[in-house]
Short mmCIF file of C-alpha atoms and ligand atoms in Angstrom, two decimals:
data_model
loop_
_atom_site.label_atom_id
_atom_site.label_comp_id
_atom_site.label_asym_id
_atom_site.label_seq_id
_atom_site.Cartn_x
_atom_site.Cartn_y
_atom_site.Cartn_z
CA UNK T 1 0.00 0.00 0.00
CA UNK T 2 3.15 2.25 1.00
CA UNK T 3 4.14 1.49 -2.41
CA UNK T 4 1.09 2.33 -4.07
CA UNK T 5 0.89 6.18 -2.47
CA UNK T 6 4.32 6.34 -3.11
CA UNK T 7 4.16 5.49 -7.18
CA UNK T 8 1.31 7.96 -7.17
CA UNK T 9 2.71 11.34 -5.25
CA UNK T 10 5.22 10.34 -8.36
CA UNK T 11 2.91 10.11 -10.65
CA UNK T 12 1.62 13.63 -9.57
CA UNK T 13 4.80 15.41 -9.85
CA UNK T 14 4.90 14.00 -13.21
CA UNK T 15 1.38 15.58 -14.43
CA UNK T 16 2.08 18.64 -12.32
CA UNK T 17 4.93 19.61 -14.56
CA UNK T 18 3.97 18.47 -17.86
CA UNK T 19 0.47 17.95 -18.88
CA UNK T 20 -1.53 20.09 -16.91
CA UNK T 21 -3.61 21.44 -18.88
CA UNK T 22 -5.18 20.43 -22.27
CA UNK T 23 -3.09 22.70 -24.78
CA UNK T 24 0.51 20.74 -22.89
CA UNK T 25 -1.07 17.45 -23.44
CA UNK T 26 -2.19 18.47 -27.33
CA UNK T 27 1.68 19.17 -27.54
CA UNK T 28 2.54 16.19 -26.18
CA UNK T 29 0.36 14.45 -28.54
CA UNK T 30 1.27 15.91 -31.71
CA UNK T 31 4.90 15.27 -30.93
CA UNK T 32 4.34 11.99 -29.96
CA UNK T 33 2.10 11.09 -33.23
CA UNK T 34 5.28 13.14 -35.40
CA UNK T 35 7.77 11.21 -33.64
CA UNK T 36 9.28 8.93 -36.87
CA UNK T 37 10.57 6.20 -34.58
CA UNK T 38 7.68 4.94 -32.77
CA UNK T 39 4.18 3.66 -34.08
CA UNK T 40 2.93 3.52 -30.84
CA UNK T 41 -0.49 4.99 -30.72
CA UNK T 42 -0.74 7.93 -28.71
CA UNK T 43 -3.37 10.40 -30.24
CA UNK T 44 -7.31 10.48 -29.45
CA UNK T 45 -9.11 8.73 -31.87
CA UNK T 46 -11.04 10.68 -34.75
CA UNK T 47 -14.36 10.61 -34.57
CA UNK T 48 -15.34 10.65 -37.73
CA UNK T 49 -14.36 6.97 -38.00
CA UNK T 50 -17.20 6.19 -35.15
CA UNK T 51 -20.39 8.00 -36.90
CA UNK T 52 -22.24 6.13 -39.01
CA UNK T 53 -25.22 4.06 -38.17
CA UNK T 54 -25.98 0.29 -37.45
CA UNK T 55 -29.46 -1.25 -36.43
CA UNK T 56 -31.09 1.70 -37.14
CA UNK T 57 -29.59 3.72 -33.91
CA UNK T 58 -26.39 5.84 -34.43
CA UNK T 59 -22.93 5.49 -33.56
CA UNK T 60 -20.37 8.05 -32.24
CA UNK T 61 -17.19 8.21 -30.26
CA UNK T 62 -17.59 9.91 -26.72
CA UNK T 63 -14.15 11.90 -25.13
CA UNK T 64 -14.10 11.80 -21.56
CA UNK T 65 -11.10 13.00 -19.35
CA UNK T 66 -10.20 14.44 -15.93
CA UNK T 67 -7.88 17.85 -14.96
CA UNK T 68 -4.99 16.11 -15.69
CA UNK T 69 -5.49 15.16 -19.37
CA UNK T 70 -6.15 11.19 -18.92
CA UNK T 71 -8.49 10.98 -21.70
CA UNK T 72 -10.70 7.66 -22.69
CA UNK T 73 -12.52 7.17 -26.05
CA UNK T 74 -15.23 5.16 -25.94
CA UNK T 75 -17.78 4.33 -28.33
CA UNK T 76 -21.65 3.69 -27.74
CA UNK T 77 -20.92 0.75 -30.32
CA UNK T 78 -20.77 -2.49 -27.90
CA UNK T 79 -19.99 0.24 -25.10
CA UNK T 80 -15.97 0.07 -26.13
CA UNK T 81 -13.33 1.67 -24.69
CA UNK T 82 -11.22 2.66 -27.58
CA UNK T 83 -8.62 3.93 -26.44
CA UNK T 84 -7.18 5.18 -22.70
CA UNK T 85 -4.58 7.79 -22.75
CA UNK T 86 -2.52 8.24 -19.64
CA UNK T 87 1.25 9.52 -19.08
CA UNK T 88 4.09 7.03 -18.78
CA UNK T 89 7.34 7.75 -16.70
CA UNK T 90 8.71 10.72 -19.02
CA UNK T 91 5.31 12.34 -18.64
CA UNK T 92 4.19 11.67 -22.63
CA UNK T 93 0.83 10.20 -22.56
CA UNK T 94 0.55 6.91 -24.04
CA UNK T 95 -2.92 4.91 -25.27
CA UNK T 96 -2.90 1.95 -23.00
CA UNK T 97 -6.24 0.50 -24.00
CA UNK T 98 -5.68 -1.77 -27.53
CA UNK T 99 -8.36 -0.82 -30.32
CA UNK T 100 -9.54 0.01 -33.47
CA UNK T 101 -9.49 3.17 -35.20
CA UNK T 102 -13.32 3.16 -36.96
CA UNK T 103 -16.11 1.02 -36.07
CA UNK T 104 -15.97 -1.03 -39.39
CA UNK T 105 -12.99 -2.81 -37.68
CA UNK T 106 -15.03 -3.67 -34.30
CA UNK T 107 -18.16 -5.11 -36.77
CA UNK T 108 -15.77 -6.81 -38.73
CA UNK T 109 -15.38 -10.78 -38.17
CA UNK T 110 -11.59 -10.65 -36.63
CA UNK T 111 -13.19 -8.56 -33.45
CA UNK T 112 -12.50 -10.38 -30.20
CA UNK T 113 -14.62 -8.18 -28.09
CA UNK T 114 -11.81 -5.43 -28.19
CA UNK T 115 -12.38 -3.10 -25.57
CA UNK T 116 -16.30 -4.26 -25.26
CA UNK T 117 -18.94 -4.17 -22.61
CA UNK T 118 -19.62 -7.57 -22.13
CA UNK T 119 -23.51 -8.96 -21.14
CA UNK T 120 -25.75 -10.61 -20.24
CA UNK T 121 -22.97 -13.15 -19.24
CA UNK T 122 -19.54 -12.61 -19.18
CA UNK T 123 -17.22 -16.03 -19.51
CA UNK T 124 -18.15 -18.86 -20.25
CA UNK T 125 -21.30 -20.57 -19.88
CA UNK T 126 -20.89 -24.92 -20.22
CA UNK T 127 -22.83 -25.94 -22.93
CA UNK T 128 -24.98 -22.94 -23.39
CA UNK T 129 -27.28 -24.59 -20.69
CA UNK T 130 -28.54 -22.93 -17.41
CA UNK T 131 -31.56 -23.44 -15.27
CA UNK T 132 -33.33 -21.34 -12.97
CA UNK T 133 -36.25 -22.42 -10.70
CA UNK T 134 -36.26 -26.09 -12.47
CA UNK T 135 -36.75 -24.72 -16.27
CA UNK T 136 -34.23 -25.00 -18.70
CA UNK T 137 -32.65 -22.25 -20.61
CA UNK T 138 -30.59 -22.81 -23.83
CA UNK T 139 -28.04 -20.02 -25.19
CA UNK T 140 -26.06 -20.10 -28.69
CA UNK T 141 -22.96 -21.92 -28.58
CA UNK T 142 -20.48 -19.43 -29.71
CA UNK T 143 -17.36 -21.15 -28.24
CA UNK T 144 -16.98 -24.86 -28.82
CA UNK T 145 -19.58 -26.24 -27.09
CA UNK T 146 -19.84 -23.33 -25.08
CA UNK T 147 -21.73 -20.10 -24.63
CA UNK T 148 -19.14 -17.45 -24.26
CA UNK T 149 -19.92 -13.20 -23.65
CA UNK T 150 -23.74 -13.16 -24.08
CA UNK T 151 -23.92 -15.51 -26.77
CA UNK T 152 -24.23 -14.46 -30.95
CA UNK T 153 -24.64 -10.93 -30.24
CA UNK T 154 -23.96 -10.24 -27.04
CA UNK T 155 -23.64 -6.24 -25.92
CA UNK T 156 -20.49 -5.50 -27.57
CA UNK T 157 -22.70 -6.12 -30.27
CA UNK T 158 -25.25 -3.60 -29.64
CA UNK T 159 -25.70 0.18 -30.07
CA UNK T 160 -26.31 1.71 -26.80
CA UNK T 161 -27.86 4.51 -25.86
CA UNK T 162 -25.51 7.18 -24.53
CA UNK T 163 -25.57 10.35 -22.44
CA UNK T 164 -22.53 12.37 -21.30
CA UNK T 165 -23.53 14.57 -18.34
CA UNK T 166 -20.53 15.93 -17.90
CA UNK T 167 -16.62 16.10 -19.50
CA UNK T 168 -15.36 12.97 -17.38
CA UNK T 169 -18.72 10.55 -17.43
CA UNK T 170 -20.31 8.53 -20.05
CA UNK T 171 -23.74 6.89 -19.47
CA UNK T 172 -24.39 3.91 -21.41
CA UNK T 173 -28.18 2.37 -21.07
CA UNK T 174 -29.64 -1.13 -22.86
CA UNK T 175 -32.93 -2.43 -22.61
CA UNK T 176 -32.30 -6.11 -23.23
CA UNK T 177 -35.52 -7.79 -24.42
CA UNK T 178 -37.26 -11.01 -22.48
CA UNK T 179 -35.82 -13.93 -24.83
CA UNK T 180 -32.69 -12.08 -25.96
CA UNK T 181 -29.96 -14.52 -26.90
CA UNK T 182 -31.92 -16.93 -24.96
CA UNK T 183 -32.26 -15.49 -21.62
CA UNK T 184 -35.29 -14.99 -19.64
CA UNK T 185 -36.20 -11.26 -18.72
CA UNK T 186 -36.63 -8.04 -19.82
CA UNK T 187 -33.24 -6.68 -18.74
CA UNK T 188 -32.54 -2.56 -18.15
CA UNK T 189 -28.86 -2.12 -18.37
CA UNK T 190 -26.98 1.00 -17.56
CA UNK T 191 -23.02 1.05 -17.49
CA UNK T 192 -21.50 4.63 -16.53
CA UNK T 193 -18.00 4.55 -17.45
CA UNK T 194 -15.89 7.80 -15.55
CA UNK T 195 -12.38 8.96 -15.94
CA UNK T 196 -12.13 10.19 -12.31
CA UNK T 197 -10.01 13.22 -10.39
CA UNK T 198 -7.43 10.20 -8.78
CA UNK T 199 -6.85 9.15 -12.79
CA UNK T 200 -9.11 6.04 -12.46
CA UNK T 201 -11.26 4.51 -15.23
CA UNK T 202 -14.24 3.67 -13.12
CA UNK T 203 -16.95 0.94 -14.59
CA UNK T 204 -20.40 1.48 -12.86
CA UNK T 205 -22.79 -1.08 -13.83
CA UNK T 206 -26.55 -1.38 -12.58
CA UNK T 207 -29.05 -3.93 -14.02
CA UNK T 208 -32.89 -4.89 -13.13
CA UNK T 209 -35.58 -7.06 -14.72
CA UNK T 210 -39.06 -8.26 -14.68
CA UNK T 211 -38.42 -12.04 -15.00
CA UNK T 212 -35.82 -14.10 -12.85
CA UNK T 213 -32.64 -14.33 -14.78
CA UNK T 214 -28.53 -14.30 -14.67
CA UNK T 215 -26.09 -11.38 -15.23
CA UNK T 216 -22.99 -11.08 -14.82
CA UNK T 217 -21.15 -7.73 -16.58
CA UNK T 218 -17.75 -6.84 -16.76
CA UNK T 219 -15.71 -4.86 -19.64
CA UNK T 220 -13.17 -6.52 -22.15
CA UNK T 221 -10.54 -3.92 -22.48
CA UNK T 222 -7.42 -5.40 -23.72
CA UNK T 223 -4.49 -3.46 -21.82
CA UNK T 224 -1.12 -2.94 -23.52
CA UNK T 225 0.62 -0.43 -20.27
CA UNK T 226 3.73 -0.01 -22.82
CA UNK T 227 1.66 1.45 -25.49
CA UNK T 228 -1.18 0.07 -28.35
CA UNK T 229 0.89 -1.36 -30.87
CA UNK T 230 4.61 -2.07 -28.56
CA UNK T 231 4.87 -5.53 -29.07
CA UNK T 232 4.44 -8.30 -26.31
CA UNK T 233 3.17 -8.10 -22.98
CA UNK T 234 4.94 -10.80 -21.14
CA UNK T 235 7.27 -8.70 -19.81
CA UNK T 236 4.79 -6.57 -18.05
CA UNK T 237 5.22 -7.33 -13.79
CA UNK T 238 1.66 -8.58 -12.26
CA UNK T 239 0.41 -8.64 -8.91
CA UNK T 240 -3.05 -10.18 -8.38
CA UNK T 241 -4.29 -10.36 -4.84
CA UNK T 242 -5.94 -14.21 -5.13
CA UNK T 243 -4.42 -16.95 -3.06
CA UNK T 244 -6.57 -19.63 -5.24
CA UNK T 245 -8.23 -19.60 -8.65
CA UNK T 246 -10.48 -22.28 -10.63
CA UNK T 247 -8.84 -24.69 -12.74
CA UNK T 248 -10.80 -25.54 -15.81
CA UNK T 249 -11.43 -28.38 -18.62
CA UNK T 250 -9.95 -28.58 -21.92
CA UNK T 251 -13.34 -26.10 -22.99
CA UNK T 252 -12.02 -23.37 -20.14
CA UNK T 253 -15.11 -24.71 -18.16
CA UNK T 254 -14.33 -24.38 -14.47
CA UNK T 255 -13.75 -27.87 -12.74
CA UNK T 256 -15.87 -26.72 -9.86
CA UNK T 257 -12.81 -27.07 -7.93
CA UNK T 258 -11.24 -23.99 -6.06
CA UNK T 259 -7.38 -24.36 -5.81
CA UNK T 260 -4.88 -22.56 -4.23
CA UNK T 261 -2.37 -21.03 -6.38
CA UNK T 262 1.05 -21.86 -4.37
CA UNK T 263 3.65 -23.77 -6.03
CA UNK T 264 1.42 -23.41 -9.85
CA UNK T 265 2.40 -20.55 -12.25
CA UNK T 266 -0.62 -19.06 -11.19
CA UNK T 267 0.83 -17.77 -8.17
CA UNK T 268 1.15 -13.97 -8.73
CA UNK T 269 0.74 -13.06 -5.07
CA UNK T 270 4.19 -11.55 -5.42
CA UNK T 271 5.03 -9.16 -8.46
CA UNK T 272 6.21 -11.84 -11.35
CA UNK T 273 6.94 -11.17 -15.01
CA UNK T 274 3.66 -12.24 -17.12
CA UNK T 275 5.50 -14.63 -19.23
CA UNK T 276 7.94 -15.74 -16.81
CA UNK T 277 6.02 -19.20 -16.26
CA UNK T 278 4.24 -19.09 -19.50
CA UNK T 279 5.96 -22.03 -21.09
CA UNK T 280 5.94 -24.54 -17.87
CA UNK T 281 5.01 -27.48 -18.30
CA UNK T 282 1.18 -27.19 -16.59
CA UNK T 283 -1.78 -28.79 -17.79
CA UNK T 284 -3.99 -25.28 -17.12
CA UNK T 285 -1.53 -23.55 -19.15
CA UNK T 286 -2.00 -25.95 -22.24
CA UNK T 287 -6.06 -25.61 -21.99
CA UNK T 288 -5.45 -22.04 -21.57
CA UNK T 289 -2.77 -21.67 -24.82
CA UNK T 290 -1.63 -19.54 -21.42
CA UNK T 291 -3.08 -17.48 -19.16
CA UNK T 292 -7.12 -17.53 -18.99
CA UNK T 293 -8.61 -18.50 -16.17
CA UNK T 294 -10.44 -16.89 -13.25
CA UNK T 295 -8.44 -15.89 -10.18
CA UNK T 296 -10.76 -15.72 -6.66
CA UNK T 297 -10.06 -12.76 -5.44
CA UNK T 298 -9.12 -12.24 -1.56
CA UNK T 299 -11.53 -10.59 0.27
CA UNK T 300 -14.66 -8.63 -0.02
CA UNK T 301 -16.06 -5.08 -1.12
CA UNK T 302 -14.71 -2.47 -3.29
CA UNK T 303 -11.02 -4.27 -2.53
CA UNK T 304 -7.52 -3.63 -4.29
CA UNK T 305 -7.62 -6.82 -7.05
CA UNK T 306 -4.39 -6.31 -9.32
CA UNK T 307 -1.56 -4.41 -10.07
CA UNK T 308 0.60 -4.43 -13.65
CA UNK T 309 3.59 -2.49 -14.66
CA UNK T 310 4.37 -1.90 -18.27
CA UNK T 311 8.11 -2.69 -18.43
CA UNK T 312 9.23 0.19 -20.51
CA UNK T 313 6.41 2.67 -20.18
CA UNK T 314 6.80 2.59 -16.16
CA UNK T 315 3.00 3.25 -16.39
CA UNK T 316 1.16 1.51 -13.71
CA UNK T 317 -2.40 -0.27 -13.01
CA UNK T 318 -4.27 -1.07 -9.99
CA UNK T 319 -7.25 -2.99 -10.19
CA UNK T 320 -10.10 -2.40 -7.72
CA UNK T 321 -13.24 -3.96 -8.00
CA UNK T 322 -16.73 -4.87 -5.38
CA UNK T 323 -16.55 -8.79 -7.69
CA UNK T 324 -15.68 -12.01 -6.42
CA UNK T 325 -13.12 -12.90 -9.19
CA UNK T 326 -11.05 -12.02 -12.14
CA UNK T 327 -10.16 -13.40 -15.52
CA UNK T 328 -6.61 -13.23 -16.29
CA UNK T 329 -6.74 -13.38 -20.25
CA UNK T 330 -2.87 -12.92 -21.85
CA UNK T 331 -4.13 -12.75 -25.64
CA UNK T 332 -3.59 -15.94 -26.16
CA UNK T 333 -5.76 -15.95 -29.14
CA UNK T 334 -5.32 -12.92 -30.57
CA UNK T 335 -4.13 -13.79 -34.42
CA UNK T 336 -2.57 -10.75 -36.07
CA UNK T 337 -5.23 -10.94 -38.54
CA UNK T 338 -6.45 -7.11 -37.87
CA UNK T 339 -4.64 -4.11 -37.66
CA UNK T 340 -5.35 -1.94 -34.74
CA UNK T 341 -5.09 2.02 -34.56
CA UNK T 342 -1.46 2.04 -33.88
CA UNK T 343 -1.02 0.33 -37.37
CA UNK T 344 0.50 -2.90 -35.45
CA UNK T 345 -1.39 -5.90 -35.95
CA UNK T 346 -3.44 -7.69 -33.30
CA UNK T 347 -0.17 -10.17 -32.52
CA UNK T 348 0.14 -13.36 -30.03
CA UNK T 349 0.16 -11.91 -26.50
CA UNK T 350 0.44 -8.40 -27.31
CA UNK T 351 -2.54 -7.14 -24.85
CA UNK T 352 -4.33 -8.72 -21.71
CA UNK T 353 -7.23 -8.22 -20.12
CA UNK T 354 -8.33 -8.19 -16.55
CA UNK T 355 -11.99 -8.84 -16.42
CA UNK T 356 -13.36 -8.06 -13.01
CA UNK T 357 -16.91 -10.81 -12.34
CA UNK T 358 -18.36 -13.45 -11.07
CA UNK T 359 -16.48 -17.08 -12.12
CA UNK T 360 -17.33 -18.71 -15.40
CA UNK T 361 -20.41 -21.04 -15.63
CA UNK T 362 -21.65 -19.33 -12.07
CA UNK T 363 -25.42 -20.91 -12.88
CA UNK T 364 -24.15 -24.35 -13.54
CA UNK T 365 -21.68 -24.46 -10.19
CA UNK T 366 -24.27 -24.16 -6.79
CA UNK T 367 -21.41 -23.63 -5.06
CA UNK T 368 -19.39 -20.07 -6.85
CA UNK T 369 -21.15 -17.21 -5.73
CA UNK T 370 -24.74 -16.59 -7.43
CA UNK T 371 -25.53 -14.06 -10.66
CA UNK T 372 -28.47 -15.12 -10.24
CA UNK T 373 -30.84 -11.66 -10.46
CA UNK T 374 -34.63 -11.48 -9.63
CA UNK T 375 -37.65 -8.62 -10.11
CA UNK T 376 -37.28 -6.11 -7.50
CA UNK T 377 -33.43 -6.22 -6.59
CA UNK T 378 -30.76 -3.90 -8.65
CA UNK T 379 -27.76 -5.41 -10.05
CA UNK T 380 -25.13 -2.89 -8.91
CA UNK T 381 -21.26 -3.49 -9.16
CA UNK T 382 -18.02 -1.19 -9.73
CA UNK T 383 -14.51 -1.76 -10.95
CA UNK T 384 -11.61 0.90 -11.11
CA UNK T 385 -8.36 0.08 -13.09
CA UNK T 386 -6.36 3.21 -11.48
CA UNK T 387 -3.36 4.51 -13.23
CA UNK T 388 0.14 5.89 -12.09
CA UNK T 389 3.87 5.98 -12.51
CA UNK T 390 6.29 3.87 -11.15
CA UNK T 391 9.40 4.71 -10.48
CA UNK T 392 11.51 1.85 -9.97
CA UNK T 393 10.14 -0.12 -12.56
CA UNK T 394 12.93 -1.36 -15.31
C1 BGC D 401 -11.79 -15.36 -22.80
C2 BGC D 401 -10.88 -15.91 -23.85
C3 BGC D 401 -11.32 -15.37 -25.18
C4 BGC D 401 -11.29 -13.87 -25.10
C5 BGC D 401 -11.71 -13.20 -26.38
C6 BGC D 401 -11.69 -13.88 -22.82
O1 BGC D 401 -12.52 -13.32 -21.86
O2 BGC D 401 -11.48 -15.87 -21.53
O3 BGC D 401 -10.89 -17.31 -23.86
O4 BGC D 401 -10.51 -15.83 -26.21
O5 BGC D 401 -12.12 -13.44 -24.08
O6 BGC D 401 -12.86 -13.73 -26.83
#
């Protein structure tokens, strides 16, 4: 924790002297984008790649950012962060969050739910098979024999409604319809995404419906903390505050078992190199093609989850979220079939994601805390992934 203040009275100084006000960080940008040697993406977005419409409701890309120039794109496309610009050790802000530069690339068939709110269901669901109060529900198997992120068209699918009410908040709302994809309920969705004053990209999501049903939300941003577009990730240091996690089946079902992560190379209690383990000979690893799995977070509330260090950015990410667990995805399958706004392709293992939710398969496991969400209650959960500098990273 002394660390953590520490890394961010640094990461003060650093935005107090360089980017402290919007016409600095335009300089920094346009030297950044005119700098020949680098292709790392460091500009906001345009937005004329973003308007255009699709199902009938209109598209756009939405600028949020605090006082100290941390600036998020997001689109009201699939609710997608596009890109996340924050300042690295020199002070020059850098676009941590992976993406696309129009929307044609995030309908296109090579999307892997880039920077996407993610619903009804994050994760996996075995089979596509759930049932609630003794009746069977059936979901489209979009993974395998699995349902995986809502199914066909789940919501980074969808056009959402949006309303900024102010520079640094984004309100995102969804009415999904009784039946959709297979689930039971009319479901009212809103997801307020906030660049906040302590340079934290908050994720507020509330749900309610008429019928019994499951939910379980989180947000697919793909992280690269050294810059979109500079190269691999397993160099990047992680610290994730779970003592056990859920091993899974070849499918990335969860076993149902709940193991402790001492003595595995899931065992990132202490700060460890991503890839330092990533070619051990472990039976999760090879279902996994690497790191994918669900970690069970220690404790309870809105709790410190994760921290991640880009290795030559210095740029630095603390997780904090009120859910029970979080999937550890190390781009495993991304295929460098796409070409992302940085003009780098979408390589092996050059972004990860942290997805702050419930476990995998929750509705087929009695025993993994419930998403399990009935008329009358409000779905309500938060997740902050915080940034700062540190200063003795490599
Ligand atoms: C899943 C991965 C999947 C990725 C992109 C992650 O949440 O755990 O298995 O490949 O999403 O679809």
């Amino acid at each position: 924790m002394y660390k953590f203040y520490l890394t961010v009275i640094a990461f003060y100084c650093v935005v107090s002297t360089s980017c402290n006000n919007t016409s600095d960080q335009a300089t920094a940008n346009k030297d950044s984008v005119d700098h020949t040697t680098t292709t790392i993406s460091n500009a906001v977005p345009d937005k004329k790649g973003f308007q255009t419409t699709i199902d009938g409701k209109k598209t756009d890309l939405f600028i949020l950012k605090n006082a100290n120039g941390i600036t998020a794109a997001i689109t009201n496309y699939g609710g997608r962060l596009v890109s996340l610009l924050v300042p690295d050790k020199d002070g020059k802000f850098t676009d941590v969050a992976v993406g696309f530069k129009n929307v044609d690339d995030y309908v296109g068939p090579n999307d892997a739910y880039f920077g996407a709110t993610i619903g009804r269901v994050g994760n996996r669901i075995a089979k596509g098979m759930f049932t609630l109060d003794g009746k069977k529900y059936s979901l489209f198997k979009n993974n395998g024999p699995n349902s995986l992120h809502g199914g066909k068209k789940g919501f980074q699918a969808v056009v959402w409604d949006a309303m900024q009410p102010n520079d640094s908040s984004l309100e995102l709302s969804y009415l999904s319809k009784d039946g959709e994809e297979g689930y039971p309920g009319n479901l009212n969705v809103k997801v307020v995404y906030t660049v906040t004053a302590d340079n934290g990209f908050k994720c507020y999501y509330e749900a309610t419906t008429d019928k019994k049903t499951i939910v379980n939300l989180t947000n697919h941003a793909y992280f690269n903390l050294n810059g979109d577009g500079s190269g691999t990730i397993n160099n990047h240091i992680l610290q994730i505050n779970a003592d056990r996690y859920t091993p899974v089946d070849s499918t990335l079902i969860p076993t149902g078992k709940i193991e402790p992560v001492a003595n595995t190379p899931f065992d990132f209690t202490k700060a460890t190199a991503i890839g330092a383990r990533i070619e051990d000979n472990n039976q999760q690893l090879k279902y996994g093609k690497g790191y994918d799995h669900n970690f069970v977070l220690n404790g309870t509330g809105l709790r410190h989850a994760a921290t991640v260090t880009g290795d030559q950015s210095g740029i630095q990410m603390d997780v904090y979220t009120e859910e029970p667990g979080l999937q550890f995805y190390g781009g495993n399958f991304m295929q460098g079939k796409s070409s992302f706004k940085s003009g780098k392709k979408d390589d092996h293992r050059t972004a990860f994601c942290l997805e702050t939710q419930h476990y995998p398969d929750a509705p087929n496991h009695p025993s993994f805390p419930s998403i399990v969400l009935s008329p009358g209650k409000t779905y309500r959960t938060s997740s902050v992934y915080k940034f700062s500098v540190n200063k003795s990273a490599p």
